[in-house]
Amino acid sequence: MANLGQWDFISNTKIAEIVRVLADELEHNQKLTFLARTPVTDVFSNDEIFARYKASGYAADIIALDQKVAVYNEGPAFEFVQNVAAKFKDSAKMSEEDIQKAWGLSQVGTGQVQAFFENWLMSKSDEMLRGIRQRINHTIVSMHIDSLNYNRYSVDLRTVNWGMPSGLKATSGVTWDDLTNSTPISDLELMVSEVAPDNFGELYDRITMGNKAFNYLVKSAEFRARYRGEIRYAFGTNEINTADKAGLRQALASMLNCEIEVTTESFQEKNSDGTSTRKTYLPDNKVVFSTRSNDNDPSVMDFANGVPTESIAGSMAGKAGFTGPQHGPIAYTEVNEQLNPPTVVVYAAAYGWPRKKRATSTAVLTVGTAGVGPWVG
């Protein structure tokens, strides 16, 4: 933590405490479902972050007593899936004008400008750490659908994938917004009951989709016909209450023998022109298939959590608050020591990447074309 004369803005110990407290509070205030289901593994190098163990899983040979077993050369056991880890970073600046306002407001009350600054730093640390966790959640969702769409500030990650077999990347024959001709139930059944178990040995028991995809599904002619068969009642044109999300999810779960999860989780992304855009973590034209027993199983997938360079360099430079390299996320402040201009900046940083150790652990169905018709993607 940087110092300005006698002003020790906030100690690293306090920041560490804030991080731990906020971890629970942020999960409560804004759900990050995919991050919550993914174990975090502390690692120390790029090799650890991106090395994936290639387990074959072949059946053992049967041999006679005293006979030597054949030793197979399967090639390298580790595969390096990317060259450079991703750095997640966010920041907020307290300008000279902000500092003057804070000082003026502090004089109205107790005059404790130090406490006022610490409260501001805690609030900004909260905000920055939330941004770090949101972006990590975004990359974990991208791992589930095997596609990351990110191209900002000269960082282009639009070709990143996690090795999902092409057979688990399905596309509906008719987009789901065609309520008359689409077959959403059949699309889901094909993956859950045939493709995944027959070709890949996977028994998915959870289907996750966005609110838009779910709304089109329950309004489709196929769902109406299947629902009518389930409860043995011939619905009129407007007799299905599509606002009863819980009831319709249960009906769909019964049809498919899977948990149905409808997500509306989203985040704000800053644009280069200063505006912001709200985006859903799961693109609205994607449906994810997964298995509940895989949640928080590090042998299936995890987030490789590295040591941010800031904590290494900060320790080497003797910056106040850095006692040694530490795993992220970290939060710290920087003060313009020349006071030209006088500013305070709060940073949060993390270093790592989500790892999918079993490529078939999730599957994805594309139910509409991104950017075409109602599908934002």
mmCIF file of C-alpha atoms in Angstrom:
data_model
loop_
_atom_site.group_PDB
_atom_site.id
_atom_site.type_symbol
_atom_site.label_atom_id
_atom_site.label_comp_id
_atom_site.label_asym_id
_atom_site.label_seq_id
_atom_site.Cartn_x
_atom_site.Cartn_y
_atom_site.Cartn_z
ATOM 1 C CA MET A 1 0.000 0.000 0.000
ATOM 2 C CA ALA A 2 1.418 3.356 -0.977
ATOM 3 C CA ASN A 3 1.960 6.094 1.586
ATOM 4 C CA LEU A 4 1.664 9.856 1.320
ATOM 5 C CA GLY A 5 3.649 11.424 4.140
ATOM 6 C CA GLN A 6 1.871 10.523 7.376
ATOM 7 C CA TRP A 7 -1.214 9.255 5.573
ATOM 8 C CA ASP A 8 -1.191 5.467 5.573
ATOM 9 C CA PHE A 9 -4.403 5.161 3.603
ATOM 10 C CA ILE A 10 -5.190 1.555 4.422
ATOM 11 C CA SER A 11 -3.071 -1.386 5.463
ATOM 12 C CA ASN A 12 -2.706 -4.555 3.421
ATOM 13 C CA THR A 13 -4.102 -6.477 6.392
ATOM 14 C CA LYS A 14 -7.308 -4.476 6.165
ATOM 15 C CA ILE A 15 -7.472 -5.094 2.423
ATOM 16 C CA ALA A 16 -7.055 -8.831 3.015
ATOM 17 C CA GLU A 17 -9.876 -8.734 5.541
ATOM 18 C CA ILE A 18 -12.033 -6.780 3.125
ATOM 19 C CA VAL A 19 -11.399 -9.363 0.405
ATOM 20 C CA ARG A 20 -12.490 -12.200 2.660
ATOM 21 C CA VAL A 21 -15.597 -10.403 3.900
ATOM 22 C CA LEU A 22 -16.587 -9.242 0.445
ATOM 23 C CA ALA A 23 -16.243 -12.733 -0.987
ATOM 24 C CA ASP A 24 -19.277 -13.803 1.027
ATOM 25 C CA GLU A 25 -21.175 -10.549 0.677
ATOM 26 C CA LEU A 26 -20.785 -10.397 -3.093
ATOM 27 C CA GLU A 27 -22.086 -13.928 -3.518
ATOM 28 C CA HIS A 28 -25.135 -12.871 -1.533
ATOM 29 C CA ASN A 29 -25.718 -9.535 -3.235
ATOM 30 C CA GLN A 30 -25.012 -10.590 -6.794
ATOM 31 C CA LYS A 31 -24.983 -14.257 -7.675
ATOM 32 C CA LEU A 32 -22.059 -15.519 -9.714
ATOM 33 C CA THR A 33 -23.407 -19.028 -10.196
ATOM 34 C CA PHE A 34 -20.741 -20.490 -12.441
ATOM 35 C CA LEU A 35 -17.892 -19.130 -10.306
ATOM 36 C CA ALA A 36 -19.566 -20.543 -7.176
ATOM 37 C CA ARG A 37 -19.566 -24.008 -8.786
ATOM 38 C CA THR A 38 -15.899 -23.847 -9.785
ATOM 39 C CA PRO A 39 -13.103 -24.640 -7.310
ATOM 40 C CA VAL A 40 -10.207 -22.182 -7.151
ATOM 41 C CA THR A 41 -6.739 -23.771 -7.196
ATOM 42 C CA ASP A 42 -3.725 -21.656 -6.216
ATOM 43 C CA VAL A 43 -0.871 -22.117 -8.707
ATOM 44 C CA PHE A 44 2.566 -20.581 -9.133
ATOM 45 C CA SER A 45 3.424 -20.556 -12.849
ATOM 46 C CA ASN A 46 2.020 -20.340 -16.362
ATOM 47 C CA ASP A 47 2.804 -24.021 -16.834
ATOM 48 C CA GLU A 48 0.493 -24.903 -13.965
ATOM 49 C CA ILE A 49 -2.215 -22.579 -15.202
ATOM 50 C CA PHE A 50 -2.342 -23.974 -18.714
ATOM 51 C CA ALA A 51 -1.089 -27.552 -18.445
ATOM 52 C CA ARG A 52 -3.916 -30.048 -18.884
ATOM 53 C CA TYR A 53 -3.330 -33.689 -17.951
ATOM 54 C CA LYS A 54 -4.499 -35.951 -20.772
ATOM 55 C CA ALA A 55 -5.990 -39.004 -19.042
ATOM 56 C CA SER A 56 -6.739 -41.887 -21.402
ATOM 57 C CA GLY A 57 -8.901 -44.053 -19.183
ATOM 58 C CA TYR A 58 -8.340 -47.280 -21.167
ATOM 59 C CA ALA A 59 -9.469 -50.612 -19.701
ATOM 60 C CA ALA A 60 -6.675 -52.661 -18.139
ATOM 61 C CA ASP A 61 -5.210 -55.714 -19.885
ATOM 62 C CA ILE A 62 -5.753 -59.199 -18.495
ATOM 63 C CA ILE A 63 -2.489 -61.109 -18.041
ATOM 64 C CA ALA A 64 -1.409 -64.440 -16.623
ATOM 65 C CA LEU A 65 0.437 -64.774 -13.321
ATOM 66 C CA ASP A 66 4.159 -63.915 -13.593
ATOM 67 C CA GLN A 67 3.577 -62.366 -17.036
ATOM 68 C CA LYS A 68 4.793 -58.827 -17.737
ATOM 69 C CA VAL A 69 2.200 -56.283 -18.724
ATOM 70 C CA ALA A 70 2.600 -54.402 -21.987
ATOM 71 C CA VAL A 71 3.707 -50.795 -21.493
ATOM 72 C CA TYR A 72 2.111 -48.408 -23.984
ATOM 73 C CA ASN A 73 3.738 -45.172 -25.080
ATOM 74 C CA GLU A 74 0.858 -42.720 -25.246
ATOM 75 C CA GLY A 75 2.930 -39.631 -25.936
ATOM 76 C CA PRO A 76 3.113 -36.544 -23.702
ATOM 77 C CA ALA A 77 0.746 -36.653 -20.748
ATOM 78 C CA PHE A 78 0.497 -32.893 -20.454
ATOM 79 C CA GLU A 79 -0.870 -30.523 -23.032
ATOM 80 C CA PHE A 80 -0.212 -26.784 -22.898
ATOM 81 C CA VAL A 81 -3.403 -25.192 -24.093
ATOM 82 C CA GLN A 82 -2.367 -21.537 -24.110
ATOM 83 C CA ASN A 83 0.850 -19.573 -23.945
ATOM 84 C CA VAL A 84 0.088 -16.644 -21.642
ATOM 85 C CA ALA A 85 -2.241 -16.431 -18.667
ATOM 86 C CA ALA A 86 -4.884 -13.746 -18.526
ATOM 87 C CA LYS A 87 -4.610 -10.818 -16.187
ATOM 88 C CA PHE A 88 -7.798 -9.410 -14.691
ATOM 89 C CA LYS A 89 -7.517 -5.833 -13.499
ATOM 90 C CA ASP A 90 -9.791 -2.956 -12.548
ATOM 91 C CA SER A 91 -9.165 0.511 -11.158
ATOM 92 C CA ALA A 92 -10.815 3.678 -9.891
ATOM 93 C CA LYS A 93 -9.246 7.115 -9.518
ATOM 94 C CA MET A 94 -9.877 9.788 -6.916
ATOM 95 C CA SER A 95 -9.065 13.004 -8.746
ATOM 96 C CA GLU A 96 -7.829 16.270 -7.278
ATOM 97 C CA GLU A 97 -11.398 17.567 -7.342
ATOM 98 C CA ASP A 98 -12.629 14.425 -5.524
ATOM 99 C CA ILE A 99 -9.935 14.823 -2.857
ATOM 100 C CA GLN A 100 -10.965 18.448 -2.286
ATOM 101 C CA LYS A 101 -14.621 17.427 -1.943
ATOM 102 C CA ALA A 102 -13.735 14.632 0.495
ATOM 103 C CA TRP A 103 -11.679 16.998 2.595
ATOM 104 C CA GLY A 104 -14.456 19.596 2.613
ATOM 105 C CA LEU A 105 -17.096 17.052 3.611
ATOM 106 C CA SER A 106 -14.886 15.702 6.384
ATOM 107 C CA GLN A 107 -14.736 19.193 7.933
ATOM 108 C CA VAL A 108 -18.518 19.325 8.180
ATOM 109 C CA GLY A 109 -18.540 16.307 10.495
ATOM 110 C CA THR A 110 -15.788 15.071 12.784
ATOM 111 C CA GLY A 111 -12.947 16.471 10.714
ATOM 112 C CA GLN A 112 -11.416 12.999 10.404
ATOM 113 C CA VAL A 113 -10.283 13.106 6.810
ATOM 114 C CA GLN A 114 -8.221 9.928 7.337
ATOM 115 C CA ALA A 115 -11.339 7.896 8.219
ATOM 116 C CA PHE A 116 -13.212 9.433 5.311
ATOM 117 C CA PHE A 117 -10.511 8.330 2.871
ATOM 118 C CA GLU A 118 -10.405 4.835 4.348
ATOM 119 C CA ASN A 119 -14.166 4.482 3.904
ATOM 120 C CA TRP A 120 -13.837 5.585 0.299
ATOM 121 C CA LEU A 121 -11.011 3.085 -0.276
ATOM 122 C CA MET A 122 -13.041 0.262 1.245
ATOM 123 C CA SER A 123 -15.983 1.126 -0.968
ATOM 124 C CA LYS A 124 -13.791 1.258 -4.068
ATOM 125 C CA SER A 125 -12.048 -1.984 -3.112
ATOM 126 C CA ASP A 126 -15.491 -3.584 -2.949
ATOM 127 C CA GLU A 127 -16.312 -2.253 -6.397
ATOM 128 C CA MET A 128 -12.989 -3.280 -7.981
ATOM 129 C CA LEU A 129 -13.009 -6.785 -6.501
ATOM 130 C CA ARG A 130 -16.566 -7.258 -7.700
ATOM 131 C CA GLY A 131 -15.400 -6.380 -11.208
ATOM 132 C CA ILE A 132 -12.605 -8.955 -10.995
ATOM 133 C CA ARG A 133 -14.995 -11.698 -9.879
ATOM 134 C CA GLN A 134 -17.507 -10.774 -12.565
ATOM 135 C CA ARG A 135 -14.922 -11.103 -15.333
ATOM 136 C CA ILE A 136 -13.703 -14.418 -13.933
ATOM 137 C CA ASN A 137 -17.307 -15.644 -13.865
ATOM 138 C CA HIS A 138 -17.629 -14.530 -17.494
ATOM 139 C CA THR A 139 -14.608 -16.605 -18.554
ATOM 140 C CA ILE A 140 -15.912 -19.651 -16.646
ATOM 141 C CA VAL A 141 -19.244 -19.418 -18.486
ATOM 142 C CA SER A 142 -17.231 -19.162 -21.708
ATOM 143 C CA MET A 143 -15.446 -22.385 -20.747
ATOM 144 C CA HIS A 144 -18.809 -24.135 -20.346
ATOM 145 C CA ILE A 145 -19.897 -23.147 -23.871
ATOM 146 C CA ASP A 146 -16.346 -23.537 -25.277
ATOM 147 C CA SER A 147 -16.273 -20.064 -26.757
ATOM 148 C CA LEU A 148 -14.990 -16.731 -25.483
ATOM 149 C CA ASN A 149 -15.991 -13.527 -27.228
ATOM 150 C CA TYR A 150 -13.636 -10.819 -25.953
ATOM 151 C CA ASN A 151 -11.888 -8.136 -28.014
ATOM 152 C CA ARG A 152 -11.055 -5.002 -26.042
ATOM 153 C CA TYR A 153 -8.028 -2.755 -25.625
ATOM 154 C CA SER A 154 -5.855 -4.786 -28.036
ATOM 155 C CA VAL A 155 -6.634 -8.089 -26.282
ATOM 156 C CA ASP A 156 -8.338 -10.417 -28.778
ATOM 157 C CA LEU A 157 -9.555 -13.711 -27.307
ATOM 158 C CA ARG A 158 -12.255 -14.523 -29.834
ATOM 159 C CA THR A 159 -10.665 -17.819 -30.928
ATOM 160 C CA VAL A 160 -10.187 -19.294 -27.429
ATOM 161 C CA ASN A 161 -11.694 -22.723 -26.727
ATOM 162 C CA TRP A 162 -11.324 -25.470 -24.128
ATOM 163 C CA GLY A 163 -11.357 -28.526 -26.381
ATOM 164 C CA MET A 164 -15.045 -29.490 -26.296
ATOM 165 C CA PRO A 165 -15.671 -32.206 -28.945
ATOM 166 C CA SER A 166 -17.622 -30.960 -31.953
ATOM 167 C CA GLY A 167 -20.283 -33.599 -31.291
ATOM 168 C CA LEU A 168 -21.218 -31.791 -28.083
ATOM 169 C CA LYS A 169 -21.685 -28.474 -29.894
ATOM 170 C CA ALA A 170 -25.178 -28.794 -31.311
ATOM 171 C CA THR A 171 -27.340 -26.339 -33.245
ATOM 172 C CA SER A 172 -31.126 -26.464 -33.377
ATOM 173 C CA GLY A 173 -32.543 -27.204 -36.835
ATOM 174 C CA VAL A 174 -35.025 -24.336 -36.481
ATOM 175 C CA THR A 175 -34.291 -21.337 -34.274
ATOM 176 C CA TRP A 176 -36.439 -21.273 -31.156
ATOM 177 C CA ASP A 177 -38.008 -17.908 -31.953
ATOM 178 C CA ASP A 178 -40.005 -19.732 -34.656
ATOM 179 C CA LEU A 179 -42.765 -20.802 -32.278
ATOM 180 C CA THR A 180 -44.597 -22.879 -34.885
ATOM 181 C CA ASN A 181 -41.805 -24.922 -36.427
ATOM 182 C CA SER A 182 -39.102 -25.108 -33.755
ATOM 183 C CA THR A 183 -38.652 -28.303 -31.740
ATOM 184 C CA PRO A 184 -36.934 -27.207 -28.502
ATOM 185 C CA ILE A 185 -37.933 -30.278 -26.461
ATOM 186 C CA SER A 186 -36.629 -32.638 -29.133
ATOM 187 C CA ASP A 187 -33.418 -30.592 -29.412
ATOM 188 C CA LEU A 188 -32.776 -30.980 -25.677
ATOM 189 C CA GLU A 189 -33.795 -34.633 -25.574
ATOM 190 C CA LEU A 190 -31.420 -35.513 -28.391
ATOM 191 C CA MET A 191 -28.406 -34.260 -26.449
ATOM 192 C CA VAL A 192 -29.451 -35.572 -23.015
ATOM 193 C CA SER A 193 -30.797 -38.976 -24.036
ATOM 194 C CA GLU A 194 -28.754 -39.921 -27.105
ATOM 195 C CA VAL A 195 -25.711 -37.889 -28.138
ATOM 196 C CA ALA A 196 -24.080 -37.357 -24.730
ATOM 197 C CA PRO A 197 -24.579 -40.852 -23.223
ATOM 198 C CA ASP A 198 -24.158 -42.875 -26.435
ATOM 199 C CA ASN A 199 -21.142 -41.081 -27.913
ATOM 200 C CA PHE A 200 -19.379 -39.593 -24.877
ATOM 201 C CA GLY A 201 -20.580 -41.498 -21.814
ATOM 202 C CA GLU A 202 -21.943 -38.355 -20.190
ATOM 203 C CA LEU A 203 -25.218 -38.303 -18.262
ATOM 204 C CA TYR A 204 -26.138 -34.638 -18.010
ATOM 205 C CA ASP A 205 -28.770 -33.844 -15.398
ATOM 206 C CA ARG A 206 -28.900 -30.035 -15.537
ATOM 207 C CA ILE A 207 -29.861 -27.719 -18.380
ATOM 208 C CA THR A 208 -29.113 -23.999 -18.064
ATOM 209 C CA MET A 209 -30.527 -21.354 -20.376
ATOM 210 C CA GLY A 210 -31.289 -17.651 -20.424
ATOM 211 C CA ASN A 211 -34.700 -16.130 -19.874
ATOM 212 C CA LYS A 212 -35.222 -15.381 -23.578
ATOM 213 C CA ALA A 213 -34.561 -18.960 -24.672
ATOM 214 C CA PHE A 214 -36.848 -20.299 -21.940
ATOM 215 C CA ASN A 215 -39.670 -17.944 -22.925
ATOM 216 C CA TYR A 216 -39.503 -19.083 -26.547
ATOM 217 C CA LEU A 217 -39.417 -22.727 -25.460
ATOM 218 C CA VAL A 218 -42.573 -22.580 -23.321
ATOM 219 C CA LYS A 219 -44.434 -20.639 -26.030
ATOM 220 C CA SER A 220 -43.581 -23.146 -28.761
ATOM 221 C CA ALA A 221 -46.154 -25.410 -30.353
ATOM 222 C CA GLU A 222 -44.079 -28.474 -29.433
ATOM 223 C CA PHE A 223 -44.003 -27.583 -25.746
ATOM 224 C CA ARG A 224 -47.748 -26.926 -25.777
ATOM 225 C CA ALA A 225 -48.395 -30.362 -27.289
ATOM 226 C CA ARG A 226 -46.034 -32.133 -24.874
ATOM 227 C CA TYR A 227 -47.412 -30.263 -21.879
ATOM 228 C CA ARG A 228 -50.947 -31.163 -22.909
ATOM 229 C CA GLY A 229 -49.905 -34.814 -22.947
ATOM 230 C CA GLU A 230 -48.244 -34.533 -19.536
ATOM 231 C CA ILE A 231 -51.369 -33.250 -17.758
ATOM 232 C CA ARG A 232 -53.931 -34.642 -20.218
ATOM 233 C CA TYR A 233 -55.669 -31.360 -20.902
ATOM 234 C CA ALA A 234 -56.226 -29.650 -24.251
ATOM 235 C CA PHE A 235 -55.128 -26.030 -23.783
ATOM 236 C CA GLY A 236 -56.774 -23.178 -25.574
ATOM 237 C CA THR A 237 -54.660 -20.588 -27.407
ATOM 238 C CA ASN A 238 -53.846 -18.454 -24.374
ATOM 239 C CA GLU A 239 -54.513 -20.845 -21.512
ATOM 240 C CA ILE A 240 -50.889 -21.636 -20.589
ATOM 241 C CA ASN A 241 -49.692 -19.130 -18.009
ATOM 242 C CA THR A 242 -46.200 -18.403 -19.363
ATOM 243 C CA ALA A 243 -45.533 -16.131 -16.381
ATOM 244 C CA ASP A 244 -45.559 -19.173 -14.080
ATOM 245 C CA LYS A 245 -41.821 -19.799 -14.508
ATOM 246 C CA ALA A 246 -41.529 -22.152 -11.548
ATOM 247 C CA GLY A 247 -44.417 -24.349 -12.701
ATOM 248 C CA LEU A 248 -43.213 -24.470 -16.300
ATOM 249 C CA ARG A 249 -39.647 -25.269 -15.226
ATOM 250 C CA GLN A 250 -40.994 -28.171 -13.200
ATOM 251 C CA ALA A 251 -43.025 -29.421 -16.161
ATOM 252 C CA LEU A 252 -39.978 -29.247 -18.433
ATOM 253 C CA ALA A 253 -37.829 -30.967 -15.792
ATOM 254 C CA SER A 254 -40.355 -33.804 -15.690
ATOM 255 C CA MET A 255 -40.267 -34.184 -19.487
ATOM 256 C CA LEU A 256 -36.467 -34.296 -19.666
ATOM 257 C CA ASN A 257 -35.584 -35.768 -16.254
ATOM 258 C CA CYS A 258 -33.171 -32.878 -15.713
ATOM 259 C CA GLU A 259 -32.974 -29.857 -13.448
ATOM 260 C CA ILE A 260 -33.959 -26.769 -15.444
ATOM 261 C CA GLU A 261 -32.090 -23.600 -14.574
ATOM 262 C CA VAL A 262 -33.101 -20.223 -15.996
ATOM 263 C CA THR A 263 -30.473 -17.534 -15.471
ATOM 264 C CA THR A 264 -30.742 -13.777 -15.813
ATOM 265 C CA GLU A 265 -27.342 -12.976 -14.283
ATOM 266 C CA SER A 266 -25.581 -10.089 -16.003
ATOM 267 C CA PHE A 267 -22.775 -7.550 -15.653
ATOM 268 C CA GLN A 268 -21.925 -4.048 -16.836
ATOM 269 C CA GLU A 269 -19.054 -3.637 -19.308
ATOM 270 C CA LYS A 270 -17.376 -0.294 -19.887
ATOM 271 C CA ASN A 271 -17.116 0.979 -23.452
ATOM 272 C CA SER A 272 -14.239 3.012 -24.865
ATOM 273 C CA ASP A 273 -16.500 6.074 -25.198
ATOM 274 C CA GLY A 274 -17.253 6.093 -21.461
ATOM 275 C CA THR A 275 -20.702 4.521 -21.714
ATOM 276 C CA SER A 276 -21.533 1.071 -20.409
ATOM 277 C CA THR A 277 -23.437 -1.938 -21.743
ATOM 278 C CA ARG A 278 -25.197 -4.613 -19.718
ATOM 279 C CA LYS A 279 -24.460 -8.164 -20.880
ATOM 280 C CA THR A 280 -25.666 -11.554 -19.728
ATOM 281 C CA TYR A 281 -22.965 -14.019 -18.705
ATOM 282 C CA LEU A 282 -24.632 -16.770 -20.721
ATOM 283 C CA PRO A 283 -25.393 -15.570 -24.270
ATOM 284 C CA ASP A 284 -29.141 -15.670 -24.814
ATOM 285 C CA ASN A 285 -28.803 -18.032 -27.801
ATOM 286 C CA LYS A 286 -26.873 -20.694 -25.850
ATOM 287 C CA VAL A 287 -28.070 -23.592 -23.685
ATOM 288 C CA VAL A 288 -25.601 -25.434 -21.426
ATOM 289 C CA PHE A 289 -25.777 -29.096 -20.382
ATOM 290 C CA SER A 290 -23.893 -30.119 -17.224
ATOM 291 C CA THR A 291 -23.844 -32.606 -14.354
ATOM 292 C CA ARG A 292 -24.589 -31.472 -10.822
ATOM 293 C CA SER A 293 -22.209 -33.945 -9.180
ATOM 294 C CA ASN A 294 -19.325 -32.235 -11.026
ATOM 295 C CA ASP A 295 -19.859 -28.962 -9.150
ATOM 296 C CA ASN A 296 -16.696 -27.925 -7.297
ATOM 297 C CA ASP A 297 -14.859 -31.069 -8.398
ATOM 298 C CA PRO A 298 -11.286 -29.963 -9.236
ATOM 299 C CA SER A 299 -10.714 -33.123 -11.282
ATOM 300 C CA VAL A 300 -13.340 -31.906 -13.770
ATOM 301 C CA MET A 301 -12.617 -28.169 -13.985
ATOM 302 C CA ASP A 302 -11.210 -25.374 -11.861
ATOM 303 C CA PHE A 303 -9.917 -21.826 -11.935
ATOM 304 C CA ALA A 304 -6.117 -21.708 -11.806
ATOM 305 C CA ASN A 305 -5.441 -18.754 -9.513
ATOM 306 C CA GLY A 306 -1.961 -17.317 -9.980
ATOM 307 C CA VAL A 307 0.163 -14.716 -8.212
ATOM 308 C CA PRO A 308 -0.396 -11.209 -9.642
ATOM 309 C CA THR A 309 2.871 -9.562 -10.655
ATOM 310 C CA GLU A 310 1.871 -6.481 -8.680
ATOM 311 C CA SER A 311 2.349 -8.348 -5.399
ATOM 312 C CA ILE A 312 5.783 -9.571 -6.525
ATOM 313 C CA ALA A 313 6.988 -6.187 -7.783
ATOM 314 C CA GLY A 314 5.418 -4.369 -4.844
ATOM 315 C CA SER A 315 7.346 -6.548 -2.415
ATOM 316 C CA MET A 316 10.612 -6.136 -4.316
ATOM 317 C CA ALA A 317 10.184 -2.356 -4.392
ATOM 318 C CA GLY A 318 9.373 -2.205 -0.687
ATOM 319 C CA LYS A 319 5.912 -0.739 -1.239
ATOM 320 C CA ALA A 320 4.028 -0.426 2.016
ATOM 321 C CA GLY A 321 1.467 -3.168 2.515
ATOM 322 C CA PHE A 322 3.109 -5.787 0.282
ATOM 323 C CA THR A 323 4.782 -8.347 2.530
ATOM 324 C CA GLY A 324 5.505 -10.838 -0.243
ATOM 325 C CA PRO A 325 4.024 -12.442 -3.344
ATOM 326 C CA GLN A 326 0.427 -13.547 -2.771
ATOM 327 C CA HIS A 327 -2.329 -15.181 -4.754
ATOM 328 C CA GLY A 328 -5.076 -12.993 -6.118
ATOM 329 C CA PRO A 329 -7.314 -11.259 -6.089
ATOM 330 C CA ILE A 330 -5.412 -8.416 -4.460
ATOM 331 C CA ALA A 331 -6.374 -4.799 -3.883
ATOM 332 C CA TYR A 332 -3.985 -1.893 -3.344
ATOM 333 C CA THR A 333 -3.692 1.879 -3.709
ATOM 334 C CA GLU A 334 -1.289 4.094 -5.570
ATOM 335 C CA VAL A 335 -0.636 7.758 -4.802
ATOM 336 C CA ASN A 336 1.067 10.163 -7.168
ATOM 337 C CA GLU A 337 4.065 10.835 -4.946
ATOM 338 C CA GLN A 338 5.076 13.904 -6.960
ATOM 339 C CA LEU A 339 1.575 15.302 -6.324
ATOM 340 C CA ASN A 340 1.526 16.460 -9.921
ATOM 341 C CA PRO A 341 -1.406 16.219 -10.050
ATOM 342 C CA PRO A 342 -2.394 14.877 -6.616
ATOM 343 C CA THR A 343 -4.448 11.729 -7.243
ATOM 344 C CA VAL A 344 -5.243 8.420 -5.518
ATOM 345 C CA VAL A 345 -5.981 5.252 -7.516
ATOM 346 C CA VAL A 346 -7.424 1.990 -6.165
ATOM 347 C CA TYR A 347 -6.565 -1.185 -8.074
ATOM 348 C CA ALA A 348 -7.659 -4.806 -7.910
ATOM 349 C CA ALA A 349 -5.886 -7.544 -9.823
ATOM 350 C CA ALA A 350 -5.956 -11.306 -10.394
ATOM 351 C CA TYR A 351 -3.950 -13.611 -12.619
ATOM 352 C CA GLY A 352 -5.185 -16.968 -13.876
ATOM 353 C CA TRP A 353 -7.495 -18.892 -16.173
ATOM 354 C CA PRO A 354 -10.330 -21.450 -15.987
ATOM 355 C CA ARG A 355 -9.194 -24.998 -16.783
ATOM 356 C CA LYS A 356 -11.445 -27.731 -18.156
ATOM 357 C CA LYS A 357 -9.872 -31.058 -17.353
ATOM 358 C CA ARG A 358 -12.612 -33.237 -18.827
ATOM 359 C CA ALA A 359 -13.541 -31.780 -22.184
ATOM 360 C CA THR A 360 -16.893 -33.609 -22.295
ATOM 361 C CA SER A 361 -18.086 -32.383 -18.883
ATOM 362 C CA THR A 362 -20.375 -29.815 -20.527
ATOM 363 C CA ALA A 363 -22.166 -29.497 -23.849
ATOM 364 C CA VAL A 364 -23.794 -26.560 -25.612
ATOM 365 C CA LEU A 365 -26.796 -26.060 -27.876
ATOM 366 C CA THR A 366 -27.094 -22.958 -30.054
ATOM 367 C CA VAL A 367 -30.783 -22.081 -30.438
ATOM 368 C CA GLY A 368 -30.517 -18.908 -32.521
ATOM 369 C CA THR A 369 -27.998 -16.957 -34.577
ATOM 370 C CA ALA A 370 -26.275 -14.201 -32.615
ATOM 371 C CA GLY A 371 -27.140 -10.800 -34.054
ATOM 372 C CA VAL A 372 -30.019 -12.155 -36.141
ATOM 373 C CA GLY A 373 -33.616 -11.467 -35.186
ATOM 374 C CA PRO A 374 -34.100 -11.329 -31.396
ATOM 375 C CA TRP A 375 -30.816 -13.009 -30.486
ATOM 376 C CA VAL A 376 -28.180 -10.728 -29.015
ATOM 377 C CA GLY A 377 -25.732 -13.611 -28.468
#
